[in-house]
């Protein structure tokens, strides 16, 4: 199969600053466990405090970039994936470039506003976080995908995206061929749309049946639930896929687990494998990532 540049991601490249902190630190900055939020004024001193008080790791992050790097790792085909993002011209930006190039991803970090070419890619993935930055850019990619029969997928990404960026998300939903998310995001999505159900299977089904911009592909929604089965809704039906259970003592951190799941899933999707294989690869990748710090992985995957 012609694989070069088949999968493209677009998003906010972040430099993850990862550290093990205590409960007091969480309370001081009003932070909940297992949550993603946008930093406010009150969080600004946090980075300095982390760097000075704790043992910190710097990892190239950002949800989309994580997923693309994991897909690249799973595929083991140089240049199969590419990624577009915008970084500052500083030492953190240099660190990130180095980090992702090492992962084998063809990274294009735009330090200006030149329009990237997306012709080669047949599959596009953009995390919901990018709705906070440039919904218009997402729409351009979505329209390109719809017009040329390509696959466009997005992630609900975080409850705050479903709540505060609802209009932008709703505008793009008709273009989505795959919608990823976790159970908390799905329930928030249901709440803001007045669906009055907490049932994840029901919500996944409703998301999959939302009207589509183009009839070329049906929509499939894929909702993860931590240690509970993955919910997949397509063609008016719901299937459940159990995940690989991990003993508590092997769990290091869940950072990037959802991103890794998407990366594993997409690595099989671009090879036109059946959905159950995509889910199996997603679960495999997530299982590897939660046994390590941040969204990192060993040199080669062991996925059969």
mmCIF file of C-alpha atoms in Angstrom, residues 8 13 83-89 107-117:
data_model
loop_
_atom_site.group_PDB
_atom_site.id
_atom_site.type_symbol
_atom_site.label_atom_id
_atom_site.label_comp_id
_atom_site.label_asym_id
_atom_site.label_seq_id
_atom_site.Cartn_x
_atom_site.Cartn_y
_atom_site.Cartn_z
ATOM 1 C CA UNK A 8 -2.179 13.914 8.625
ATOM 2 C CA UNK A 13 1.860 21.299 19.682
ATOM 3 C CA UNK A 83 1.692 16.821 11.428
ATOM 4 C CA UNK A 84 1.061 20.537 11.221
ATOM 5 C CA UNK A 85 1.169 22.869 14.163
ATOM 6 C CA UNK A 86 2.399 26.272 15.189
ATOM 7 C CA UNK A 87 5.259 26.823 17.616
ATOM 8 C CA UNK A 88 7.208 29.733 19.004
ATOM 9 C CA UNK A 89 10.766 30.357 17.819
ATOM 10 C CA UNK A 107 6.564 17.533 11.309
ATOM 11 C CA UNK A 108 5.770 20.879 9.760
ATOM 12 C CA UNK A 109 5.667 23.491 12.492
ATOM 13 C CA UNK A 110 4.570 26.727 10.939
ATOM 14 C CA UNK A 111 6.340 29.690 12.385
ATOM 15 C CA UNK A 112 4.472 31.830 9.884
ATOM 16 C CA UNK A 113 1.117 31.647 8.165
ATOM 17 C CA UNK A 114 1.968 29.894 4.901
ATOM 18 C CA UNK A 115 -0.789 27.478 3.902
ATOM 19 C CA UNK A 116 0.224 23.827 4.150
ATOM 20 C CA UNK A 117 -0.494 21.346 1.385
#
